[in-house]
mmCIF file of C-alpha atoms in Angstrom:
data_model
loop_
_atom_site.group_PDB
_atom_site.id
_atom_site.type_symbol
_atom_site.label_atom_id
_atom_site.label_comp_id
_atom_site.label_asym_id
_atom_site.label_seq_id
_atom_site.Cartn_x
_atom_site.Cartn_y
_atom_site.Cartn_z
ATOM 1 C CA MET A 719 29.214 93.299 -104.411
ATOM 2 C CA LYS A 720 27.265 95.255 -107.150
ATOM 3 C CA HIS A 721 25.970 91.829 -108.727
ATOM 4 C CA THR A 722 25.449 90.785 -105.377
ATOM 5 C CA PHE A 723 23.615 93.877 -104.452
ATOM 6 C CA ILE A 724 21.155 93.839 -107.487
ATOM 7 C CA THR A 725 20.361 90.276 -106.364
ATOM 8 C CA LEU A 726 19.136 91.241 -103.046
ATOM 9 C CA THR A 727 17.326 93.889 -104.263
ATOM 10 C CA PHE A 728 15.650 92.010 -106.482
ATOM 11 C CA SER A 729 14.628 89.550 -104.045
ATOM 12 C CA LEU A 730 13.500 91.992 -101.574
ATOM 13 C CA ALA A 731 11.209 93.700 -104.173
ATOM 14 C CA VAL A 732 9.427 90.244 -104.975
ATOM 15 C CA PHE A 733 8.918 89.448 -101.438
ATOM 16 C CA PHE A 734 7.460 92.717 -100.704
ATOM 17 C CA CYS A 735 5.411 92.163 -103.864
ATOM 18 C CA ILE A 736 4.237 89.025 -102.566
ATOM 19 C CA ALA A 737 3.803 90.056 -99.007
ATOM 20 C CA GLN A 738 0.717 92.181 -99.959
ATOM 21 C CA THR A 739 -2.374 90.173 -98.404
ATOM 22 C CA PHE A 740 -5.918 89.852 -99.715
ATOM 23 C CA GLN A 741 -9.255 90.385 -98.558
ATOM 24 C CA GLY A 742 -12.532 89.031 -100.251
ATOM 25 C CA THR A 743 -15.958 89.900 -100.667
ATOM 26 C CA ILE A 744 -19.141 89.377 -102.280
ATOM 27 C CA LYS A 745 -21.830 91.771 -104.100
ATOM 28 C CA HIS A 746 -24.938 92.325 -105.954
ATOM 29 C CA GLY A 747 -24.394 90.724 -109.426
ATOM 30 C CA SER A 748 -26.147 91.600 -112.722
ATOM 31 C CA LEU A 749 -29.073 89.588 -112.243
ATOM 32 C CA GLY A 750 -31.365 89.418 -109.004
ATOM 33 C CA ASN A 751 -29.844 85.599 -108.498
ATOM 34 C CA SER A 752 -26.501 86.569 -108.992
ATOM 35 C CA ILE A 753 -23.256 87.578 -106.979
ATOM 36 C CA ILE A 754 -19.608 88.392 -107.519
ATOM 37 C CA VAL A 755 -17.171 87.542 -105.731
ATOM 38 C CA ALA A 756 -14.202 90.166 -105.318
ATOM 39 C CA ILE A 757 -10.872 90.438 -103.695
ATOM 40 C CA LYS A 758 -8.748 93.306 -102.949
ATOM 41 C CA PRO A 759 -4.866 93.620 -101.639
ATOM 42 C CA SER A 760 -3.226 95.711 -99.152
ATOM 43 C CA ALA A 761 -1.553 97.412 -101.531
ATOM 44 C CA ASP A 762 -1.749 97.650 -105.075
ATOM 45 C CA VAL A 763 0.215 94.386 -106.630
ATOM 46 C CA THR A 764 1.506 93.790 -109.937
ATOM 47 C CA ASN A 765 2.015 91.236 -112.153
ATOM 48 C CA ALA A 766 0.469 88.637 -109.239
ATOM 49 C CA LYS A 767 -0.058 85.050 -110.456
ATOM 50 C CA LEU A 768 -2.656 83.396 -108.283
ATOM 51 C CA THR A 769 -1.725 79.701 -108.360
ATOM 52 C CA THR A 770 -4.837 79.100 -105.920
ATOM 53 C CA PHE A 771 -8.288 80.700 -104.935
ATOM 54 C CA TYR A 772 -10.294 79.166 -102.721
ATOM 55 C CA PHE A 773 -13.705 80.510 -101.684
ATOM 56 C CA SER A 774 -17.099 79.503 -100.005
ATOM 57 C CA ILE A 775 -20.328 80.476 -100.265
ATOM 58 C CA ALA A 776 -23.363 79.709 -97.648
ATOM 59 C CA ILE A 777 -27.187 80.039 -97.486
ATOM 60 C CA PRO A 778 -29.459 78.943 -94.657
ATOM 61 C CA ALA A 779 -30.161 75.948 -94.615
ATOM 62 C CA THR A 780 -33.885 76.496 -94.083
ATOM 63 C CA VAL A 781 -34.090 77.077 -97.685
ATOM 64 C CA SER A 782 -35.840 74.500 -99.574
ATOM 65 C CA PRO A 783 -35.556 73.043 -102.054
ATOM 66 C CA ARG A 784 -31.751 73.629 -102.392
ATOM 67 C CA PRO A 785 -30.517 76.011 -104.859
ATOM 68 C CA THR A 786 -27.960 75.396 -107.503
ATOM 69 C CA LEU A 787 -25.178 77.760 -107.636
ATOM 70 C CA ASN A 788 -23.345 77.746 -110.952
ATOM 71 C CA ILE A 789 -20.727 80.187 -112.622
ATOM 72 C CA LEU A 790 -22.193 82.769 -114.578
ATOM 73 C CA THR A 791 -18.598 84.884 -115.662
ATOM 74 C CA ASN A 792 -15.292 83.959 -114.766
ATOM 75 C CA PHE A 793 -13.910 87.360 -114.845
ATOM 76 C CA ASN A 794 -9.899 86.008 -114.128
ATOM 77 C CA THR A 795 -9.975 83.349 -116.829
ATOM 78 C CA ALA A 796 -6.402 82.462 -115.529
ATOM 79 C CA ILE A 797 -8.220 80.360 -112.901
ATOM 80 C CA GLY A 798 -10.389 77.363 -113.364
ATOM 81 C CA TYR A 799 -12.704 76.570 -110.715
ATOM 82 C CA THR A 800 -13.810 73.165 -109.405
ATOM 83 C CA PRO A 801 -16.915 73.062 -107.252
ATOM 84 C CA SER A 802 -16.928 70.838 -104.548
ATOM 85 C CA PRO A 803 -20.118 68.562 -103.857
ATOM 86 C CA VAL A 804 -22.456 71.019 -101.414
ATOM 87 C CA VAL A 805 -21.776 70.208 -97.873
ATOM 88 C CA SER A 806 -24.372 69.437 -95.422
ATOM 89 C CA PRO A 807 -25.311 71.853 -93.132
ATOM 90 C CA GLU A 808 -22.991 73.821 -91.112
ATOM 91 C CA MET A 809 -23.089 76.264 -88.104
ATOM 92 C CA VAL A 810 -22.062 79.727 -88.929
ATOM 93 C CA GLY A 811 -23.049 82.540 -86.430
ATOM 94 C CA GLY A 812 -25.131 80.267 -84.765
ATOM 95 C CA VAL A 813 -27.714 79.115 -87.686
ATOM 96 C CA SER A 814 -27.106 76.112 -89.644
ATOM 97 C CA HIS A 815 -26.097 77.022 -93.566
ATOM 98 C CA TYR A 816 -25.582 74.708 -96.659
ATOM 99 C CA ILE A 817 -22.229 75.646 -98.004
ATOM 100 C CA TYR A 818 -20.855 75.562 -101.541
ATOM 101 C CA ASN A 819 -17.101 75.245 -101.779
ATOM 102 C CA PHE A 820 -15.121 76.683 -105.100
ATOM 103 C CA LEU A 821 -11.635 75.478 -105.543
ATOM 104 C CA GLY A 822 -9.664 77.807 -107.860
ATOM 105 C CA ASP A 823 -6.618 76.498 -109.359
ATOM 106 C CA GLY A 824 -4.487 78.746 -111.291
ATOM 107 C CA GLN A 825 -0.974 77.006 -111.639
ATOM 108 C CA THR A 826 -1.011 75.649 -115.092
ATOM 109 C CA ILE A 827 -1.853 78.696 -117.928
ATOM 110 C CA PRO A 828 1.294 80.299 -118.968
ATOM 111 C CA GLY A 829 1.214 84.259 -118.917
ATOM 112 C CA SER A 830 -1.534 84.426 -116.571
ATOM 113 C CA GLU A 831 -0.253 87.642 -114.518
ATOM 114 C CA ARG A 832 -2.626 90.096 -113.264
ATOM 115 C CA ASN A 833 -2.502 93.211 -111.352
ATOM 116 C CA TYR A 834 -4.517 93.939 -108.464
ATOM 117 C CA SER A 835 -5.562 97.251 -107.009
ATOM 118 C CA ALA A 836 -5.843 98.121 -103.236
ATOM 119 C CA ALA A 837 -9.018 101.311 -104.187
ATOM 120 C CA GLY A 838 -11.588 99.060 -105.122
ATOM 121 C CA ASP A 839 -13.273 95.634 -105.712
ATOM 122 C CA ASN A 840 -11.076 93.321 -108.048
ATOM 123 C CA ASN A 841 -13.930 91.015 -109.648
ATOM 124 C CA MET A 842 -13.033 87.141 -109.967
ATOM 125 C CA VAL A 843 -16.029 85.540 -110.749
ATOM 126 C CA GLU A 844 -20.101 86.003 -110.745
ATOM 127 C CA LEU A 845 -22.169 83.186 -109.858
ATOM 128 C CA VAL A 846 -25.770 82.603 -110.596
ATOM 129 C CA PHE A 847 -28.620 80.704 -108.170
ATOM 130 C CA GLN A 848 -30.841 78.751 -110.058
ATOM 131 C CA ASN A 849 -33.519 75.841 -109.425
ATOM 132 C CA GLY A 850 -34.336 76.957 -105.951
ATOM 133 C CA PRO A 851 -37.480 78.377 -103.988
ATOM 134 C CA SER A 852 -38.794 82.150 -104.908
ATOM 135 C CA THR A 853 -37.655 83.405 -101.815
ATOM 136 C CA VAL A 854 -34.970 86.282 -100.434
ATOM 137 C CA ALA A 855 -32.150 85.030 -98.394
ATOM 138 C CA THR A 856 -28.827 86.554 -97.005
ATOM 139 C CA ALA A 857 -25.530 85.121 -98.572
ATOM 140 C CA LEU A 858 -22.331 84.450 -96.840
ATOM 141 C CA MET A 859 -19.026 84.395 -97.978
ATOM 142 C CA VAL A 860 -17.253 81.916 -95.162
ATOM 143 C CA SER A 861 -13.849 80.454 -93.912
ATOM 144 C CA LEU A 862 -14.476 77.946 -91.278
ATOM 145 C CA THR A 863 -12.509 76.448 -88.549
ATOM 146 C CA ASP A 864 -10.023 73.643 -90.013
ATOM 147 C CA GLY A 865 -11.942 73.923 -93.351
ATOM 148 C CA GLY A 866 -14.997 72.593 -91.865
ATOM 149 C CA THR A 867 -16.151 68.891 -92.116
ATOM 150 C CA SER A 868 -15.336 68.682 -96.306
ATOM 151 C CA GLN A 869 -12.019 70.406 -95.139
ATOM 152 C CA ASN A 870 -12.474 72.587 -98.352
ATOM 153 C CA THR A 871 -14.646 75.749 -96.660
ATOM 154 C CA PHE A 872 -11.800 78.147 -96.768
ATOM 155 C CA PHE A 873 -11.065 82.137 -98.389
ATOM 156 C CA ASN A 874 -7.586 80.950 -99.708
ATOM 157 C CA VAL A 875 -4.931 82.969 -102.067
ATOM 158 C CA TYR A 876 -1.897 81.942 -102.973
ATOM 159 C CA ASN A 877 0.475 84.492 -104.988
ATOM 160 C CA SER A 878 3.105 82.123 -106.836
ATOM 161 C CA GLY A 879 2.817 79.195 -104.590
ATOM 162 C CA ILE A 880 3.029 81.493 -101.408
ATOM 163 C CA ASP A 881 -0.422 82.175 -99.075
ATOM 164 C CA VAL A 882 -1.096 85.519 -99.149
ATOM 165 C CA THR A 883 -4.231 85.410 -97.167
ATOM 166 C CA ASN A 884 -5.075 88.248 -94.732
ATOM 167 C CA THR A 885 -5.567 85.285 -92.121
ATOM 168 C CA SER A 886 -6.705 88.144 -89.737
ATOM 169 C CA ALA A 887 -9.451 89.976 -91.394
ATOM 170 C CA MET A 888 -10.508 87.998 -94.327
ATOM 171 C CA PHE A 889 -13.419 89.585 -95.109
ATOM 172 C CA TYR A 890 -14.566 92.847 -96.049
ATOM 173 C CA GLY A 891 -17.726 94.678 -97.112
ATOM 174 C CA GLY A 892 -21.048 93.875 -95.693
ATOM 175 C CA THR A 893 -20.568 93.375 -91.914
ATOM 176 C CA PRO A 894 -17.643 90.986 -91.262
ATOM 177 C CA VAL A 895 -16.838 89.202 -88.533
ATOM 178 C CA ASN A 896 -13.212 88.177 -88.371
ATOM 179 C CA SER A 897 -11.589 85.569 -86.720
ATOM 180 C CA PRO A 898 -8.338 86.359 -85.237
ATOM 181 C CA LEU A 899 -7.182 82.452 -85.136
ATOM 182 C CA GLY A 900 -7.477 82.844 -89.140
ATOM 183 C CA TYR A 901 -7.761 79.009 -90.502
ATOM 184 C CA SER A 902 -8.171 77.873 -87.182
ATOM 185 C CA GLY A 903 -11.345 80.246 -86.673
ATOM 186 C CA ASN A 904 -14.714 80.587 -88.465
ATOM 187 C CA SER A 905 -14.662 84.389 -90.709
ATOM 188 C CA TYR A 906 -17.616 85.266 -92.687
ATOM 189 C CA THR A 907 -19.232 88.397 -94.013
ATOM 190 C CA ASN A 908 -22.968 88.917 -95.455
ATOM 191 C CA LEU A 909 -25.065 89.912 -98.683
ATOM 192 C CA SER A 910 -28.709 90.477 -97.717
ATOM 193 C CA ASN A 911 -31.485 90.653 -100.608
ATOM 194 C CA VAL A 912 -30.220 87.809 -102.784
ATOM 195 C CA ILE A 913 -32.824 85.870 -104.502
ATOM 196 C CA LEU A 914 -33.118 82.618 -104.827
ATOM 197 C CA PRO A 915 -35.783 82.434 -107.735
ATOM 198 C CA VAL A 916 -38.423 80.660 -109.496
ATOM 199 C CA LYS A 917 -37.308 77.169 -111.588
ATOM 200 C CA PHE A 918 -38.382 77.061 -115.159
ATOM 201 C CA LEU A 919 -39.037 73.501 -115.235
ATOM 202 C CA GLY A 920 -39.488 73.700 -119.029
ATOM 203 C CA PHE A 921 -39.664 76.097 -121.729
ATOM 204 C CA SER A 922 -40.636 74.898 -125.568
ATOM 205 C CA ALA A 923 -41.091 77.183 -129.126
ATOM 206 C CA VAL A 924 -42.851 75.206 -131.626
ATOM 207 C CA LYS A 925 -43.885 76.395 -135.326
ATOM 208 C CA LYS A 926 -47.588 76.472 -136.100
ATOM 209 C CA GLY A 927 -47.933 77.650 -139.784
ATOM 210 C CA GLU A 928 -46.563 81.402 -139.446
ATOM 211 C CA ASN A 929 -46.935 81.394 -135.746
ATOM 212 C CA ALA A 930 -44.662 80.505 -132.871
ATOM 213 C CA LEU A 931 -46.583 78.467 -130.001
ATOM 214 C CA LEU A 932 -44.431 79.051 -126.511
ATOM 215 C CA SER A 933 -45.313 77.366 -123.627
ATOM 216 C CA TRP A 934 -43.159 77.281 -120.316
ATOM 217 C CA GLN A 935 -43.548 75.660 -116.810
ATOM 218 C CA ILE A 936 -43.067 76.849 -113.675
ATOM 219 C CA GLU A 937 -41.912 75.984 -109.722
ATOM 220 C CA ASN A 938 -42.165 77.679 -106.636
ATOM 221 C CA GLU A 939 -44.200 80.586 -108.027
ATOM 222 C CA SER A 940 -44.943 83.090 -104.933
ATOM 223 C CA ALA A 941 -46.417 86.444 -103.864
ATOM 224 C CA ILE A 942 -43.736 88.356 -105.133
ATOM 225 C CA THR A 943 -43.718 87.156 -108.462
ATOM 226 C CA ASP A 944 -44.798 89.940 -110.505
ATOM 227 C CA ARG A 945 -44.898 89.325 -114.348
ATOM 228 C CA TYR A 946 -43.339 87.280 -117.695
ATOM 229 C CA GLU A 947 -42.003 89.069 -119.751
ATOM 230 C CA VAL A 948 -41.598 87.222 -123.285
ATOM 231 C CA GLU A 949 -38.821 88.387 -125.539
ATOM 232 C CA ARG A 950 -37.773 87.563 -129.464
ATOM 233 C CA SER A 951 -34.685 87.943 -131.494
ATOM 234 C CA LEU A 952 -33.979 87.721 -135.135
ATOM 235 C CA ASN A 953 -30.147 87.217 -134.427
ATOM 236 C CA GLY A 954 -29.745 85.833 -131.336
ATOM 237 C CA LEU A 955 -28.219 88.490 -129.682
ATOM 238 C CA ASP A 956 -30.785 91.417 -129.336
ATOM 239 C CA TYR A 957 -34.303 90.611 -127.586
ATOM 240 C CA VAL A 958 -37.055 93.084 -127.369
ATOM 241 C CA LYS A 959 -40.324 91.988 -125.512
ATOM 242 C CA PHE A 960 -43.172 91.776 -127.508
ATOM 243 C CA ALA A 961 -45.582 90.391 -124.762
ATOM 244 C CA THR A 962 -46.188 90.446 -120.718
ATOM 245 C CA VAL A 963 -48.026 87.666 -118.776
ATOM 246 C CA LEU A 964 -49.133 88.018 -115.397
ATOM 247 C CA PRO A 965 -48.662 85.345 -113.013
ATOM 248 C CA LYS A 966 -52.021 83.349 -112.244
ATOM 249 C CA ASN A 967 -51.921 84.048 -108.480
ATOM 250 C CA ASN A 968 -54.026 80.999 -107.623
ATOM 251 C CA GLY A 969 -52.317 80.052 -104.701
ATOM 252 C CA ARG A 970 -50.317 77.109 -106.378
ATOM 253 C CA SER A 971 -46.189 77.007 -106.632
ATOM 254 C CA GLY A 972 -46.245 75.484 -110.078
ATOM 255 C CA ASN A 973 -48.031 76.588 -112.992
ATOM 256 C CA SER A 974 -47.685 76.332 -116.794
ATOM 257 C CA TYR A 975 -48.001 79.323 -119.618
ATOM 258 C CA ASP A 976 -48.648 79.314 -122.944
ATOM 259 C CA LEU A 977 -48.490 82.227 -125.780
ATOM 260 C CA THR A 978 -48.589 82.254 -129.701
ATOM 261 C CA ASP A 979 -46.385 84.999 -131.478
ATOM 262 C CA LEU A 980 -48.620 85.482 -134.843
ATOM 263 C CA ASN A 981 -47.664 86.257 -137.953
ATOM 264 C CA LEU A 982 -43.892 85.821 -137.891
ATOM 265 C CA SER A 983 -43.674 86.532 -142.154
ATOM 266 C CA VAL A 984 -44.513 90.272 -141.234
ATOM 267 C CA LEU A 985 -41.095 90.388 -139.284
ATOM 268 C CA ARG A 986 -39.109 88.420 -141.951
ATOM 269 C CA SER A 987 -39.937 85.585 -144.659
ATOM 270 C CA SER A 988 -37.627 83.102 -143.282
ATOM 271 C CA GLY A 989 -34.886 82.472 -141.333
ATOM 272 C CA VAL A 990 -34.457 81.887 -137.338
ATOM 273 C CA PHE A 991 -36.361 83.243 -134.369
ATOM 274 C CA TYR A 992 -35.281 83.137 -130.813
ATOM 275 C CA TYR A 993 -36.960 83.190 -127.704
ATOM 276 C CA ARG A 994 -36.591 83.468 -123.940
ATOM 277 C CA ILE A 995 -38.757 84.359 -120.678
ATOM 278 C CA LYS A 996 -38.003 86.931 -118.127
ATOM 279 C CA GLN A 997 -39.327 86.220 -114.877
ATOM 280 C CA VAL A 998 -39.390 89.587 -112.866
ATOM 281 C CA ASP A 999 -40.186 90.110 -109.332
ATOM 282 C CA LYS A 1000 -41.927 92.619 -107.571
ATOM 283 C CA ASP A 1001 -38.707 94.500 -106.267
ATOM 284 C CA GLY A 1002 -37.518 94.561 -110.181
ATOM 285 C CA LYS A 1003 -34.845 91.833 -109.693
ATOM 286 C CA PHE A 1004 -35.202 89.145 -112.495
ATOM 287 C CA ILE A 1005 -33.977 85.864 -114.059
ATOM 288 C CA TYR A 1006 -33.995 84.504 -117.407
ATOM 289 C CA SER A 1007 -35.302 80.957 -118.946
ATOM 290 C CA GLU A 1008 -33.202 79.485 -121.459
ATOM 291 C CA ILE A 1009 -33.496 80.298 -125.303
ATOM 292 C CA LYS A 1010 -35.606 78.438 -127.449
ATOM 293 C CA ASN A 1011 -35.397 78.850 -131.376
ATOM 294 C CA LEU A 1012 -37.381 78.131 -134.279
ATOM 295 C CA ARG A 1013 -37.363 78.311 -138.312
ATOM 296 C CA LEU A 1014 -39.658 79.811 -140.528
ATOM 297 C CA ASN A 1015 -39.704 78.739 -144.104
ATOM 298 C CA SER A 1016 -36.442 77.470 -143.999
ATOM 299 C CA LYS A 1017 -34.360 74.488 -143.695
ATOM 300 C CA GLY A 1018 -30.705 74.047 -143.590
ATOM 301 C CA LEU A 1019 -28.105 77.167 -142.878
ATOM 302 C CA ALA A 1020 -29.308 80.455 -141.911
ATOM 303 C CA ILE A 1021 -27.317 83.527 -141.282
ATOM 304 C CA GLY A 1022 -27.882 86.890 -139.850
ATOM 305 C CA VAL A 1023 -25.206 90.241 -138.864
ATOM 306 C CA TYR A 1024 -25.379 92.804 -136.374
ATOM 307 C CA PRO A 1025 -24.992 95.606 -136.235
ATOM 308 C CA ASN A 1026 -25.615 96.425 -139.659
ATOM 309 C CA PRO A 1027 -23.734 98.901 -140.475
ATOM 310 C CA VAL A 1028 -21.074 97.953 -138.081
ATOM 311 C CA ARG A 1029 -17.956 99.897 -137.403
ATOM 312 C CA SER A 1030 -15.532 97.520 -135.389
ATOM 313 C CA PHE A 1031 -16.844 94.087 -135.056
ATOM 314 C CA ALA A 1032 -19.831 92.315 -136.624
ATOM 315 C CA ASN A 1033 -21.822 89.428 -134.701
ATOM 316 C CA LEU A 1034 -22.492 86.644 -137.149
ATOM 317 C CA THR A 1035 -25.491 84.848 -136.076
ATOM 318 C CA ILE A 1036 -24.999 81.182 -138.081
ATOM 319 C CA ASP A 1037 -27.902 78.265 -137.443
ATOM 320 C CA VAL A 1038 -27.266 74.970 -138.616
ATOM 321 C CA GLU A 1039 -29.271 71.683 -138.532
ATOM 322 C CA GLN A 1040 -26.124 69.507 -137.609
ATOM 323 C CA ASP A 1041 -22.577 70.075 -136.584
ATOM 324 C CA ALA A 1042 -20.217 71.407 -139.820
ATOM 325 C CA ASP A 1043 -17.268 72.718 -140.877
ATOM 326 C CA ALA A 1044 -17.771 75.967 -142.658
ATOM 327 C CA THR A 1045 -15.905 79.003 -144.213
ATOM 328 C CA LEU A 1046 -16.588 82.259 -144.080
ATOM 329 C CA SER A 1047 -15.126 84.518 -146.859
ATOM 330 C CA ILE A 1048 -15.814 88.790 -147.059
ATOM 331 C CA THR A 1049 -15.616 90.374 -150.557
ATOM 332 C CA ASP A 1050 -15.799 94.417 -150.671
ATOM 333 C CA ALA A 1051 -17.478 95.925 -153.633
ATOM 334 C CA SER A 1052 -15.182 95.158 -156.570
ATOM 335 C CA GLY A 1053 -15.207 91.304 -155.853
ATOM 336 C CA LYS A 1054 -11.846 91.277 -153.922
ATOM 337 C CA GLN A 1055 -11.660 88.686 -151.109
ATOM 338 C CA VAL A 1056 -10.329 90.711 -148.162
ATOM 339 C CA GLN A 1057 -11.152 88.332 -145.214
ATOM 340 C CA LEU A 1058 -11.211 83.940 -145.007
ATOM 341 C CA LEU A 1059 -11.898 82.271 -141.743
ATOM 342 C CA GLN A 1060 -12.269 78.609 -141.416
ATOM 343 C CA LEU A 1061 -15.596 77.926 -138.820
ATOM 344 C CA GLN A 1062 -16.172 74.708 -136.965
ATOM 345 C CA LEU A 1063 -20.402 75.038 -136.127
ATOM 346 C CA PHE A 1064 -22.290 73.324 -133.662
ATOM 347 C CA LYS A 1065 -26.298 72.302 -134.370
ATOM 348 C CA GLY A 1066 -28.652 75.138 -133.425
ATOM 349 C CA PRO A 1067 -27.399 79.238 -133.318
ATOM 350 C CA ASN A 1068 -23.605 80.051 -133.483
ATOM 351 C CA ILE A 1069 -22.327 83.349 -132.787
ATOM 352 C CA LYS A 1070 -19.094 84.801 -134.287
ATOM 353 C CA LYS A 1071 -17.203 87.880 -133.392
ATOM 354 C CA ILE A 1072 -16.017 89.234 -136.751
ATOM 355 C CA LYS A 1073 -13.251 91.753 -136.864
ATOM 356 C CA MET A 1074 -13.892 94.526 -139.382
ATOM 357 C CA ASP A 1075 -12.314 98.061 -138.036
ATOM 358 C CA ASN A 1076 -9.653 97.271 -140.466
ATOM 359 C CA LEU A 1077 -11.639 97.709 -143.313
ATOM 360 C CA ALA A 1078 -12.399 100.393 -145.459
ATOM 361 C CA THR A 1079 -15.605 102.309 -145.145
ATOM 362 C CA GLY A 1080 -17.703 100.907 -147.958
ATOM 363 C CA SER A 1081 -19.985 97.656 -148.704
ATOM 364 C CA TYR A 1082 -19.224 94.058 -148.165
ATOM 365 C CA MET A 1083 -20.107 90.615 -148.618
ATOM 366 C CA LEU A 1084 -20.571 88.073 -146.530
ATOM 367 C CA LYS A 1085 -20.577 84.340 -147.687
ATOM 368 C CA VAL A 1086 -20.626 81.252 -145.300
ATOM 369 C CA GLN A 1087 -20.021 78.057 -147.319
ATOM 370 C CA THR A 1088 -20.705 74.802 -145.533
ATOM 371 C CA ALA A 1089 -20.047 71.171 -147.561
ATOM 372 C CA THR A 1090 -23.571 71.532 -148.758
ATOM 373 C CA GLU A 1091 -24.982 75.208 -148.760
ATOM 374 C CA ILE A 1092 -23.946 78.779 -149.816
ATOM 375 C CA LYS A 1093 -25.623 81.642 -147.575
ATOM 376 C CA THR A 1094 -24.745 85.662 -148.426
ATOM 377 C CA MET A 1095 -25.197 88.623 -146.678
ATOM 378 C CA ALA A 1096 -24.813 92.092 -147.436
ATOM 379 C CA VAL A 1097 -23.113 94.136 -145.066
ATOM 380 C CA VAL A 1098 -21.724 98.056 -144.658
ATOM 381 C CA LYS A 1099 -18.752 99.474 -142.692
ATOM 382 C CA ALA A 1100 -19.047 102.494 -141.516
ATOM 383 C CA ASN A 1101 -16.763 105.018 -139.948
#
């Protein structure tokens, strides 16, 4: 009897843990053109394994050109997402919308159990709108009747293979409309003032003597575009603004811009420079271009370290002209090797996080060696 009672108690505990239901919401992300998808259980859940997490985002079908919606940050790496093709316009709240479906699978990663708090948002993924018009729109998180025309437009949460979606109230936050019909009805919540941003058609950085010639091309520039901030980095991590370029305001949606960064050798005699463009709107929201880099008076292998001095982790930037295998060795002031790592490098900038919190205070030498080159750099370990 005692064994039976324990088994029954355990089974009931598992049942009540799984029985907690989940709702979803969307909120503004770290960029003006990004949104965060979050969930919340009806009560705290421990060691939940979300084997399935489907969600769908909608924007008005009047937006043209239609932007792409890509994953910027996956906060819960136990779940991998497969975006389905954008669905042709569907009616939500009497308005035609484009639908972006994301199908999340968390079944294949062992040891991926997580705790989920009922006290606040549990961020799942951050998405970024790109390559669309420079306009502001209201985004929706939606679940359509029987999945809509694609049969994939759902909000759907499974814990250990059991559906734990709060089907009668799927969404919270914004102004939710929740159908009592669950999967057989339309439910959604809204997020206003999402920027569907200026599109960078191209960005280049070309070395000419000791100068960098920067050029970028813009599509969908509009009256809300305030400025372009040009940023430079010496290590590929930390960027500083060194110039501001105002929009041309010539009535055209497509424009080209050029800027010269003069006398780079004043900043460093050799090495790699990194550049990016920050496009800022009048309401303060912004997006970034891709990052471009160029070399000054150097070929082959180039390295940098940040921060220096370092307390816990050093960010080592390694720029190579082609894919390469390398070794990183760290030696102390006496020449004793205290760390040895094997690295796989890819053409262009590579960033490696090096653990140094276990080393004593003092000076160290970092050496990066490929089959053809060796570069060294001094780094100081602080308390």
